[in-house]
Tab-separated table of C-alpha atoms in Angstrom:
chain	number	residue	atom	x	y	z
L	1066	UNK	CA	-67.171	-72.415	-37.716
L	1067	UNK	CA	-68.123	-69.484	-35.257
L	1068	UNK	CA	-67.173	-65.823	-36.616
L	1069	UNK	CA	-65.222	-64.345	-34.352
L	1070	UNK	CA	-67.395	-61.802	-31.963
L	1071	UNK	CA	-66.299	-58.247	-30.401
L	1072	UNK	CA	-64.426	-57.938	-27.399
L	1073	UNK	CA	-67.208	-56.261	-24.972
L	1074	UNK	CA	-66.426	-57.032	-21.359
L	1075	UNK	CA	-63.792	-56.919	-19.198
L	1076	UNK	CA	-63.813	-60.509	-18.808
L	1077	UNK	CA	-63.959	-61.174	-22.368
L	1078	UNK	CA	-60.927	-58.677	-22.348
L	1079	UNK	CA	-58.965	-60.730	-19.450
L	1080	UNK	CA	-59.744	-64.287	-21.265
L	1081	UNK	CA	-58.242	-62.569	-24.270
L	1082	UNK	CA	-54.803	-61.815	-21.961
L	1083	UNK	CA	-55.307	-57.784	-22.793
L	1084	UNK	CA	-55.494	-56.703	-19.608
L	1085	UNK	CA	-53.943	-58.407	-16.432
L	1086	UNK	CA	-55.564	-59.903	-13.819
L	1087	UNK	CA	-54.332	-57.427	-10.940
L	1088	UNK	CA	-56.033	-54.815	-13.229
L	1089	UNK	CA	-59.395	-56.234	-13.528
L	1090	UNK	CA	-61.243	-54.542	-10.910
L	1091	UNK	CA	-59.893	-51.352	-12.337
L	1092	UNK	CA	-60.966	-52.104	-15.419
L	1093	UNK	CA	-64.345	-52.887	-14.412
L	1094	UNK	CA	-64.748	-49.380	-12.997
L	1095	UNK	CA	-63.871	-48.345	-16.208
L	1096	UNK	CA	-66.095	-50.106	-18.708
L	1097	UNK	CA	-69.147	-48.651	-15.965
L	1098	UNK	CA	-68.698	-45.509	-17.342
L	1099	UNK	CA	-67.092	-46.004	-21.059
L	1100	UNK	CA	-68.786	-47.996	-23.376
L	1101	UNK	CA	-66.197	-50.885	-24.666
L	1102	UNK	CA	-66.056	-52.913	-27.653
L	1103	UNK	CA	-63.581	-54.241	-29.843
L	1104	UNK	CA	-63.715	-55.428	-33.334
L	1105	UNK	CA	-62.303	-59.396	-34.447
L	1106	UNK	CA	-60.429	-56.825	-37.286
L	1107	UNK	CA	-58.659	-54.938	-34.548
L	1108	UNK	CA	-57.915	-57.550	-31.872
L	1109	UNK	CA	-56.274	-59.162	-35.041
L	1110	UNK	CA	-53.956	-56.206	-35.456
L	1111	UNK	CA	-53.069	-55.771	-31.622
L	1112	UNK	CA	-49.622	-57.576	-31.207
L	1113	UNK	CA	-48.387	-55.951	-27.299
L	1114	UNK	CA	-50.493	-54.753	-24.944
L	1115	UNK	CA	-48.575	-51.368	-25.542
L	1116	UNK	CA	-48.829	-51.118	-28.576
L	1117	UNK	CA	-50.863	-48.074	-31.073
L	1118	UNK	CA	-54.139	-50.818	-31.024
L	1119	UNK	CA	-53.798	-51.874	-27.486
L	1120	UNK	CA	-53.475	-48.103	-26.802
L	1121	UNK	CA	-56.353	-47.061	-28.394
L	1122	UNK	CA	-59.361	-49.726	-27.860
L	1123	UNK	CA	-58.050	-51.590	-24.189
L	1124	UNK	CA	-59.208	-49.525	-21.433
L	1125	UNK	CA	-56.853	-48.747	-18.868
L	1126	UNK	CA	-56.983	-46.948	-14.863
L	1127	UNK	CA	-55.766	-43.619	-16.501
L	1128	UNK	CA	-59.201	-43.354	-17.630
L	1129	UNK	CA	-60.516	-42.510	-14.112
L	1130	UNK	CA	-58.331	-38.949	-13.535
L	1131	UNK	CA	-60.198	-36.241	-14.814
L	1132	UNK	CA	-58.775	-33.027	-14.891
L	1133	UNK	CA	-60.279	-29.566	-13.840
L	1134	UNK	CA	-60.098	-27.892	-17.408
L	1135	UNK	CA	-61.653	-31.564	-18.970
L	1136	UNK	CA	-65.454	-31.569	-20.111
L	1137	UNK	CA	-67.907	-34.207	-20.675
L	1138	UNK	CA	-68.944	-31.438	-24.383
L	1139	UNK	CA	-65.672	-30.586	-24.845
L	1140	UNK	CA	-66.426	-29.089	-28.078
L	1141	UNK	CA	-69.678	-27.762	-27.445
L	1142	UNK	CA	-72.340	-29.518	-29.462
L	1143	UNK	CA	-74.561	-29.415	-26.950
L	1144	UNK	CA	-76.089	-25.738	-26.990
L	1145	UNK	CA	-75.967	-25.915	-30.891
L	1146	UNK	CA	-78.252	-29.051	-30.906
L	1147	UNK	CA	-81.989	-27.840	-32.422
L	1148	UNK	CA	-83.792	-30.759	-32.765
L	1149	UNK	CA	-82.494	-34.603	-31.554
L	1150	UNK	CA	-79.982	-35.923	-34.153
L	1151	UNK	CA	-78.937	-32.391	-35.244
L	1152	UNK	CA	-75.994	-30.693	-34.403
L	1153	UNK	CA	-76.036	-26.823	-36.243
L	1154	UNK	CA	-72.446	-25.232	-35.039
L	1155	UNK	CA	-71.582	-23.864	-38.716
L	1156	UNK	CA	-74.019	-21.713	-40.918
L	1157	UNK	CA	-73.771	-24.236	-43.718
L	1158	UNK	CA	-73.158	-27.697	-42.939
L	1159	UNK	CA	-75.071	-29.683	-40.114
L	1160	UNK	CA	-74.064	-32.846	-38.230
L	1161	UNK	CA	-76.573	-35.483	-38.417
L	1162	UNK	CA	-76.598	-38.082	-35.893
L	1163	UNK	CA	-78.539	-41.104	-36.822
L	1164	UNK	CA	-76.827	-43.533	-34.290
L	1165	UNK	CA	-75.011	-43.351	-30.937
L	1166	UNK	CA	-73.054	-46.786	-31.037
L	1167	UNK	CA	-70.030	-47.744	-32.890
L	1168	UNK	CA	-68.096	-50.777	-33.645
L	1169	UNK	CA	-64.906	-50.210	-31.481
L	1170	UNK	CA	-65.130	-47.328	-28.715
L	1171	UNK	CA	-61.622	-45.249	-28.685
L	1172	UNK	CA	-60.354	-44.680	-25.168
L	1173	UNK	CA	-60.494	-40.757	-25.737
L	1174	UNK	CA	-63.297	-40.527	-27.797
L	1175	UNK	CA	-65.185	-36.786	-27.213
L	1176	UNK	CA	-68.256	-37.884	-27.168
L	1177	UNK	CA	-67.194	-40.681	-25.001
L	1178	UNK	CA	-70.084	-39.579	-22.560
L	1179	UNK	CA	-73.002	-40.046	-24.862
L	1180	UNK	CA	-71.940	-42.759	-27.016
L	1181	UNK	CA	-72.618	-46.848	-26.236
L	1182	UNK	CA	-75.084	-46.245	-23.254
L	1183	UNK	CA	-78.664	-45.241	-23.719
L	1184	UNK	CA	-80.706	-45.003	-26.807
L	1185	UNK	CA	-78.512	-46.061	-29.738
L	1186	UNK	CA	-81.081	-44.915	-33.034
L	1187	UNK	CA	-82.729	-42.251	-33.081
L	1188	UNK	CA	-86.605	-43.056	-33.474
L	1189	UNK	CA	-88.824	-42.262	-36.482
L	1190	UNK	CA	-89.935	-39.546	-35.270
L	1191	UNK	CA	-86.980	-38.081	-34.118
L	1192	UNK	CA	-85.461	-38.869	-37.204
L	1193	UNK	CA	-88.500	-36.744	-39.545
L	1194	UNK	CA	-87.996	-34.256	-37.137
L	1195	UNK	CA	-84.249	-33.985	-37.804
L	1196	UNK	CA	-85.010	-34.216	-41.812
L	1197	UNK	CA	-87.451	-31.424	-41.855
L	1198	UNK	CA	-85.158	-29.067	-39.890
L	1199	UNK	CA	-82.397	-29.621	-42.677
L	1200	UNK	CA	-85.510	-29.101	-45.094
L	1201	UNK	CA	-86.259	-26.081	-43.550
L	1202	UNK	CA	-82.915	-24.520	-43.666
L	1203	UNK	CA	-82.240	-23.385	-46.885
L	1204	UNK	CA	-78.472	-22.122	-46.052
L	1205	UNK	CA	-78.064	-25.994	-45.074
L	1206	UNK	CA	-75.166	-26.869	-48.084
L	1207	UNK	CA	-73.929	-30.040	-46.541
L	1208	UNK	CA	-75.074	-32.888	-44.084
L	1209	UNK	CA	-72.352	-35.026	-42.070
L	1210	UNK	CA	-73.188	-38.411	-40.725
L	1211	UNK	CA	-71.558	-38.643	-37.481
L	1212	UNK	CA	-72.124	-40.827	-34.076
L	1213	UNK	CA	-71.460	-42.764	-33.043
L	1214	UNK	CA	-70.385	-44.357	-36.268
L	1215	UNK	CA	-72.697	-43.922	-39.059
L	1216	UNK	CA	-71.896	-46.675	-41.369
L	1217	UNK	CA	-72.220	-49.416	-38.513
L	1218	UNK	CA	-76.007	-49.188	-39.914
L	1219	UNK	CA	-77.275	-51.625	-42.363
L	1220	UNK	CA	-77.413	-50.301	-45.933
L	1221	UNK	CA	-81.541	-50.673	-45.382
L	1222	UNK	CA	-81.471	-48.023	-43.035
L	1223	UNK	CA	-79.521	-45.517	-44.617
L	1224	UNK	CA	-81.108	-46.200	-47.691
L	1225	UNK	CA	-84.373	-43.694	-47.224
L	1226	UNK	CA	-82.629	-41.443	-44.900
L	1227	UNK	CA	-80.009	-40.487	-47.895
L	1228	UNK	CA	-82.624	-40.408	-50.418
L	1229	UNK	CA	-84.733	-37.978	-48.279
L	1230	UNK	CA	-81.362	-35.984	-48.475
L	1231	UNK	CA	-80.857	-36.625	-52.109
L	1232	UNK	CA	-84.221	-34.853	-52.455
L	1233	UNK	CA	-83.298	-31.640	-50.893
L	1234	UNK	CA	-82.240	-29.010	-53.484
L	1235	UNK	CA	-79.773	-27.193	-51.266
L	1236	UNK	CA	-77.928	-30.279	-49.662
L	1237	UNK	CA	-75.509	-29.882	-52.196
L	1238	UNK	CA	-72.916	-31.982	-50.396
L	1239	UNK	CA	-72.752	-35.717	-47.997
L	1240	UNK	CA	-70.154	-36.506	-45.983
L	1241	UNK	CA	-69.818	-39.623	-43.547
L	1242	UNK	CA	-67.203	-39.591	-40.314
L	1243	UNK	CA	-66.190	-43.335	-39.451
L	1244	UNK	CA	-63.976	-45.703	-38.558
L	1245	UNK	CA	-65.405	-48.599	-40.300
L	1246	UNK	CA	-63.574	-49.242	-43.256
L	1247	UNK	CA	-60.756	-49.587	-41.009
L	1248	UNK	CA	-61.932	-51.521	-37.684
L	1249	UNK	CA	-64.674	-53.138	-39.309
L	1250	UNK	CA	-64.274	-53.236	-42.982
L	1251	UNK	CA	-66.427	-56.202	-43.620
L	1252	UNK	CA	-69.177	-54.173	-43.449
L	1253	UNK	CA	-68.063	-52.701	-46.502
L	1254	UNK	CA	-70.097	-54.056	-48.965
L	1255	UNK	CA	-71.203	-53.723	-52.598
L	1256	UNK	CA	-74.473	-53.440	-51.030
L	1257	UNK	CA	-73.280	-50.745	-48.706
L	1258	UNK	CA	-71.069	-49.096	-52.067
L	1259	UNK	CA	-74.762	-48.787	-53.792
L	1260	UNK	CA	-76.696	-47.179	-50.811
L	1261	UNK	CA	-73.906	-44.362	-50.436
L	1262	UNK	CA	-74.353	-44.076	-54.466
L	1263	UNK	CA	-76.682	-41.163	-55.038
L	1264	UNK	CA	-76.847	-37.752	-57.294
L	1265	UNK	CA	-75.648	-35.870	-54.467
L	1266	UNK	CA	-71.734	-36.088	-54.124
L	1267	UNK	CA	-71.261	-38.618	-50.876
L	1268	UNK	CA	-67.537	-38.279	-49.362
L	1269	UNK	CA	-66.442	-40.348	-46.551
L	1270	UNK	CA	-64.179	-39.411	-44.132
L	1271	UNK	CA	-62.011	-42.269	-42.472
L	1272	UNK	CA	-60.878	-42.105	-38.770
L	1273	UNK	CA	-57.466	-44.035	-38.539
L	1274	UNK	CA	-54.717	-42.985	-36.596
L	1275	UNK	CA	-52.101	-45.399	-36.812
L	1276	UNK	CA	-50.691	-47.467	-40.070
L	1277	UNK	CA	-50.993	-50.774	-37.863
L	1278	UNK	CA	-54.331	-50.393	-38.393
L	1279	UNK	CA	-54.626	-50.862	-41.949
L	1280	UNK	CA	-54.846	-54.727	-42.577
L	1281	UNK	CA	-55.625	-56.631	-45.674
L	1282	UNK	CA	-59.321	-56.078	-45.083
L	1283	UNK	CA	-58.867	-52.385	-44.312
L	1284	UNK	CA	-57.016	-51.697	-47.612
L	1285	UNK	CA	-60.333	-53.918	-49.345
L	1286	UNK	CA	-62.526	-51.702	-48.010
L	1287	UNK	CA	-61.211	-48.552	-49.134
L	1288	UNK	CA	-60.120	-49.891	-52.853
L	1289	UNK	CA	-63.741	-51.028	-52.773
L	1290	UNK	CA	-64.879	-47.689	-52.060
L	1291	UNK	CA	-62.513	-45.531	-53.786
L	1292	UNK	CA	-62.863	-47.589	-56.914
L	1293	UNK	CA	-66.783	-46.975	-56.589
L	1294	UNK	CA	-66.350	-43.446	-56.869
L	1295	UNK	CA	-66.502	-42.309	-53.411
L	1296	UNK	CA	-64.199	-39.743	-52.219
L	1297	UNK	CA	-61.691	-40.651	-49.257
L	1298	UNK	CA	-59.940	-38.515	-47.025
L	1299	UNK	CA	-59.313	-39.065	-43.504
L	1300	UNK	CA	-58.588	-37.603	-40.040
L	1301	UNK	CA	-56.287	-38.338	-37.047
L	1302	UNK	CA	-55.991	-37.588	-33.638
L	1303	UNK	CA	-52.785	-36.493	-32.543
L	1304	UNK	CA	-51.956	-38.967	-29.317
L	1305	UNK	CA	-49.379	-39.561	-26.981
L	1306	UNK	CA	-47.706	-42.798	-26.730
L	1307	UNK	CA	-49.826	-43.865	-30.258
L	1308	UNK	CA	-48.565	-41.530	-33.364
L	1309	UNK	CA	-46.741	-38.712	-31.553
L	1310	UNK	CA	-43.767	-39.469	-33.498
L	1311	UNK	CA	-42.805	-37.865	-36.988
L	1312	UNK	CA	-42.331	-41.331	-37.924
L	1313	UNK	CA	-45.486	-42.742	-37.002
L	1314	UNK	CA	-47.332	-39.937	-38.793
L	1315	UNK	CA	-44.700	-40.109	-42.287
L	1316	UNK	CA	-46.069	-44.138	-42.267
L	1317	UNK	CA	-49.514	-43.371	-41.468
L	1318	UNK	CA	-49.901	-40.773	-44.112
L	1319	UNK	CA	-48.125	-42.311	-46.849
L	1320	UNK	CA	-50.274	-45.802	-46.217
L	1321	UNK	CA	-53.199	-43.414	-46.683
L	1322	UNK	CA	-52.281	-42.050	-49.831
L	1323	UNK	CA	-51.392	-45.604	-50.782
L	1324	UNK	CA	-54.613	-46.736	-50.686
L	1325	UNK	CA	-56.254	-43.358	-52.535
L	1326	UNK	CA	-57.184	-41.809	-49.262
L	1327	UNK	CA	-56.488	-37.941	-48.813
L	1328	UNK	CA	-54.845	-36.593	-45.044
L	1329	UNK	CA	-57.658	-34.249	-44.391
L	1330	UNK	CA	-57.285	-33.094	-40.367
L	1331	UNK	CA	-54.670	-33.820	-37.527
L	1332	UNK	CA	-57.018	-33.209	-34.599
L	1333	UNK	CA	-55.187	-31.806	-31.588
L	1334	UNK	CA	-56.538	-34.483	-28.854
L	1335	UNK	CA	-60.136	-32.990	-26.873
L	1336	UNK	CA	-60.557	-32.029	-23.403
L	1337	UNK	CA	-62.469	-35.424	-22.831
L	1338	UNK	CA	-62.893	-36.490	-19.487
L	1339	UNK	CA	-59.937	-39.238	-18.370
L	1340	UNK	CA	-58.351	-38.574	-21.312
L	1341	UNK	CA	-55.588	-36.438	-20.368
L	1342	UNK	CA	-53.136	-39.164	-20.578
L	1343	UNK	CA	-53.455	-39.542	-24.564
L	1344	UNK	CA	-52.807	-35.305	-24.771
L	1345	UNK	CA	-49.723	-33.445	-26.296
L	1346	UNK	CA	-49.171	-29.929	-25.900
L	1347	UNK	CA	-49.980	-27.891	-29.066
L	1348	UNK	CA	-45.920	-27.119	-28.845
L	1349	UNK	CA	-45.339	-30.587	-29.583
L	1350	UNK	CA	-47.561	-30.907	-32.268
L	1351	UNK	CA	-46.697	-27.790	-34.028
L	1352	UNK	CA	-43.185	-29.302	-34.074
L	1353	UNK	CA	-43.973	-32.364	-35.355
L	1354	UNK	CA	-45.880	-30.992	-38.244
L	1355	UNK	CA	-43.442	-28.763	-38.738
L	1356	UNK	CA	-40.888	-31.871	-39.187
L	1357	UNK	CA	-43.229	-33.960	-41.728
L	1358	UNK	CA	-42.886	-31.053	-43.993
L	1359	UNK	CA	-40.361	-31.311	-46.681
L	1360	UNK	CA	-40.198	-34.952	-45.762
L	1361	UNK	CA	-42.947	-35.988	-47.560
L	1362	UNK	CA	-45.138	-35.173	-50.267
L	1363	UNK	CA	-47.730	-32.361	-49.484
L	1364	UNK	CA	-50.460	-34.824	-50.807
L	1365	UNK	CA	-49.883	-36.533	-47.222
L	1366	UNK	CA	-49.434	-32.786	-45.404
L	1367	UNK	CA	-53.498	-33.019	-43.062
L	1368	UNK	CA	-54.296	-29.382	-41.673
L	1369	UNK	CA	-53.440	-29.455	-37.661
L	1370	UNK	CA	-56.340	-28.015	-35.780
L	1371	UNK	CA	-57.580	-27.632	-32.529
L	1372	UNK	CA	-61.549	-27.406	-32.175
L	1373	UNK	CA	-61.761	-24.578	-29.445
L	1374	UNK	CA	-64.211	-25.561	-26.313
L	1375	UNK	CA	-67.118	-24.336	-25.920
L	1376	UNK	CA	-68.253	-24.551	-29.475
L	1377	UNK	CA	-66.113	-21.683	-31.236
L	1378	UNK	CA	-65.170	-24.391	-33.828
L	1379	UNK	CA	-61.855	-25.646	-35.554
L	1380	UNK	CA	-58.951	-23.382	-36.341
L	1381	UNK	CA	-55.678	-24.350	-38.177
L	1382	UNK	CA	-52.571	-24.242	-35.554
L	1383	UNK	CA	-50.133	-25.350	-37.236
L	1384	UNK	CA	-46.378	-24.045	-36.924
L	1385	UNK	CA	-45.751	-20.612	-39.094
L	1386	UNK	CA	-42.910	-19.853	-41.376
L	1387	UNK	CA	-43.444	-15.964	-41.747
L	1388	UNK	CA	-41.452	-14.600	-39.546
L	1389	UNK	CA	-42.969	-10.992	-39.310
L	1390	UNK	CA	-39.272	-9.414	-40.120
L	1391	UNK	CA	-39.133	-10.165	-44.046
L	1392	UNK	CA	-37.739	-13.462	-43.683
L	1393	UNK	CA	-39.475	-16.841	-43.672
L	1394	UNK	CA	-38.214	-20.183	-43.200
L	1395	UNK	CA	-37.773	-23.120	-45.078
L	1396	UNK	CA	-38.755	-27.216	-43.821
L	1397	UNK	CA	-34.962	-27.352	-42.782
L	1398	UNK	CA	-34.506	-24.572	-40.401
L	1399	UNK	CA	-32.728	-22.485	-43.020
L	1400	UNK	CA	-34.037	-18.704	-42.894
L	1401	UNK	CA	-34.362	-16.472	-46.040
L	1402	UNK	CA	-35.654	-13.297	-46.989
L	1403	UNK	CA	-38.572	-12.807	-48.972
L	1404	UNK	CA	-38.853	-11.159	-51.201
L	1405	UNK	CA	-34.838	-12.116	-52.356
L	1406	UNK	CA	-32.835	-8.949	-52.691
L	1407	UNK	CA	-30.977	-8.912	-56.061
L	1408	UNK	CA	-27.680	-8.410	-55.892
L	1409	UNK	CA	-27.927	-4.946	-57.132
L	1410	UNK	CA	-29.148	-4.385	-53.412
C-alpha cells in the first residue's frame, strides 16, 4: 500500500475537493507566488473547507490583496542577517537557519516570501560560515533553529551541526521553532529523540494554533519527546476566523498542557503580504486575553506580543490591570484598590 503523499498543487488540491473548481485559476495565481504543501497528518484533520485546518494550509484569492503598510520582512531579519543562515537581532541569542522548506506552508506565514522557492539547505560552506560566526561571538548564549522548519531534516543532518554547537562553550542554550510534531509527527522518531539529545539543554518550541490539530499522532510525538527529556512549549498566532475566540484559545491551551507542552507566545498576526485577511486588531486581542484570564489556569496563560516592524523586536501587549489611580482590576471586571484601606481609614 502507497503512503499517503502531500498535497502540493492546485490540482492535487481540486482532486482532493479543497478548493472548487470556479476557484482554480485563482488558486493557481496563488501557489505562483506561495509555496504550498500539505501534510497526509493535516488533510486528515481538515473536516470543512472552513474550518481552523482548511483555514490555515488551503490557499485562497484573499492571498492576492496586499496592503500599503504590509512587507515582504515584516519583522526585519533582513538587515540583521551577518552571514547566510544567521539571523543576529538580539545581543544573545541568534537564529540559525539551516533550511528554507517546511512540511505544510501556513497561508500567513512571515517569511512566506523566502520560504519553499529557491535554495532550500544552506550549502557546506555556507553552513561553516554560519558556525564560525556563532564561534566567534562570545556573547552568543543561545542558538534557535528556525526556517523554514528545522526538524523536517533527517536526524543525519542535524547530527554534526548540533554537535558543532554542543562544542561551543558559550552556547549555553538550543532551541528549535517547528511545526512538526504537530503536522508531521511521524518524523518524530527515537532516532530523531537521540540527535536532539546532547549536553547542551535542547528545547523545542511547537507552532500549533488550533486544538483540531492535535491528532493521535500529534499527541505521540510530543509524549515521545517530552518523555525523552526535551522541553516543550509552544507558540500561536492569533488569527481571524481560526482561534480568535476565547474558546478556541481555552481548548487550545488546555490540550497543550495536556500533553506536557507549556503556552509560551500568542503572536499578534505579521504584516505579511496578502495576509491581511487572517489579522485582528491588537484591541481584540488584548480583550481576548484579557477574558482567558481567571478562566483557566495560568500554566495555559502564553505572553501576547507583537514583534514591531522593522526589526525593533517583540514586546508584551497584553491588556493592563493597573489602573494608574490606585485601583487595579480583577479577571471579572470588578475594580479594587490597592493597596486595601483598613477600615480604620
Amino acid at each position: 500500500m502507497v503512503a499517503p503523499r502531500p498535497i502540493r498543487t492546485p490540482k492535487e488540491l481540486l482532486a482532493q475537493q479543497l478548493v472548487p473548481e470556479e476557484e482554480f485559476a485563482t488558486i493557481t495565481d496563488v501557489a505562483k507566488k506561495y509555496a504550498l504543501s500539505i501534510t497526509p497528518a493535516m488533510r486528515d484533520r481538515i473536516v470543512e473547507l472552513d474550518d481552523p485546518i482548511a483555514r490555515q494550509f488551503v490557499p485562497t484569492g484573499q492571498e492576492l490583496i496586499s496592503l500599503p503598510e504590509e512587507r515582504e520582512d515584516p519583522i526585519g531579519d533582513d538587515p540583521f542577517t551577518p552571514v547566510k543562515g544567521i539571523t543576529h537581532r538580539y545581543p544573545d541569542r541568534v537564529l540559525l537557519k539551516p533550511v528554507l522548506v517546511c512540511p505544510v506552508y501556513c497561508r500567513f506565514c512571515f517569511r512566506r516570501e523566502v520560504v519553499g522557492p529557491g535554495d532550500s539547505m544552506l550549502k557546506e560552506g555556507q553552513l561553516a560560515t554560519a558556525l564560525d560566526y556563532i564561534r566567534s561571538h562570545p556573547e552568543i548564549w543561545e542558538v534557535i533553529f528556525t526556517g523554514g522548519d528545522p526538524l523536517i531534516m533527517s536526524p543525519s543532518r542535524l547530527r554534526p551541526i548540533l554537535a558543532a554547537l554542543d562544542a561551543i562553550e558559550h552556547v549555553k542554550v538550543i532551541r528549535f521553532h517547528t511545526r512538526v510534531p504537530v503536522v508531521d509527527p511521524d518524523r518524530v522518531t527515537e532516532e530523531l529523540v537521540g540527535a536532539l539529545t546532547l549536553d547542551t539543554p535542547v528545547w523545542v518550541v511547537v507552532h500549533t494554533n488550533h486544538s483540531q490539530e492535535i491528532g493521535a499522532g500529534a499527541r505521540r510525538a510530543l509524549r515521545l519527546l517530552a518523555g525523552s527529556g526535551i522541553p516543550l512549549v509552544s507558540q500561536t498566532v492569533l488569527l481571524k476566523g481560526v482561534n480568535d475566540t476565547p474558546e478556541a484559545l481555552e481548548d487550545l491551551f488546555r490540550t497543550l498542557i495536556v500533553n506536557r507542552v507549556k503556552p509560551y507566545y500568542l503572536h499578534h498576526g505579521d504584516l505579511a503580504v496578502g495576509t491581511s485577511h487572517f489579522r485582528t486588531t491588537i484591541a481584540e486581542g488584548q480583550a481576548l486575553v484579557r477574558r482567558l484570564r481567571g478562566r483557566v489556569s495560568g500554566m495555559c496563560q502564553p505572553t501576547y506580543v507583537l514583534d514591531i516592524p522593522g526589526g525593533h523586536g517583540k514586546v508584551p501587549i497584553g491588556p493592563g490591570y493597573l489602573n494608574g489611580d490606585g485601583t487595579v482590576t480583577d479577571p471579572w471586571g470588578i475594580t479594587h484598590t490597592y493597596p486595601p484601606r483598613s477600615s480604620t481609614d
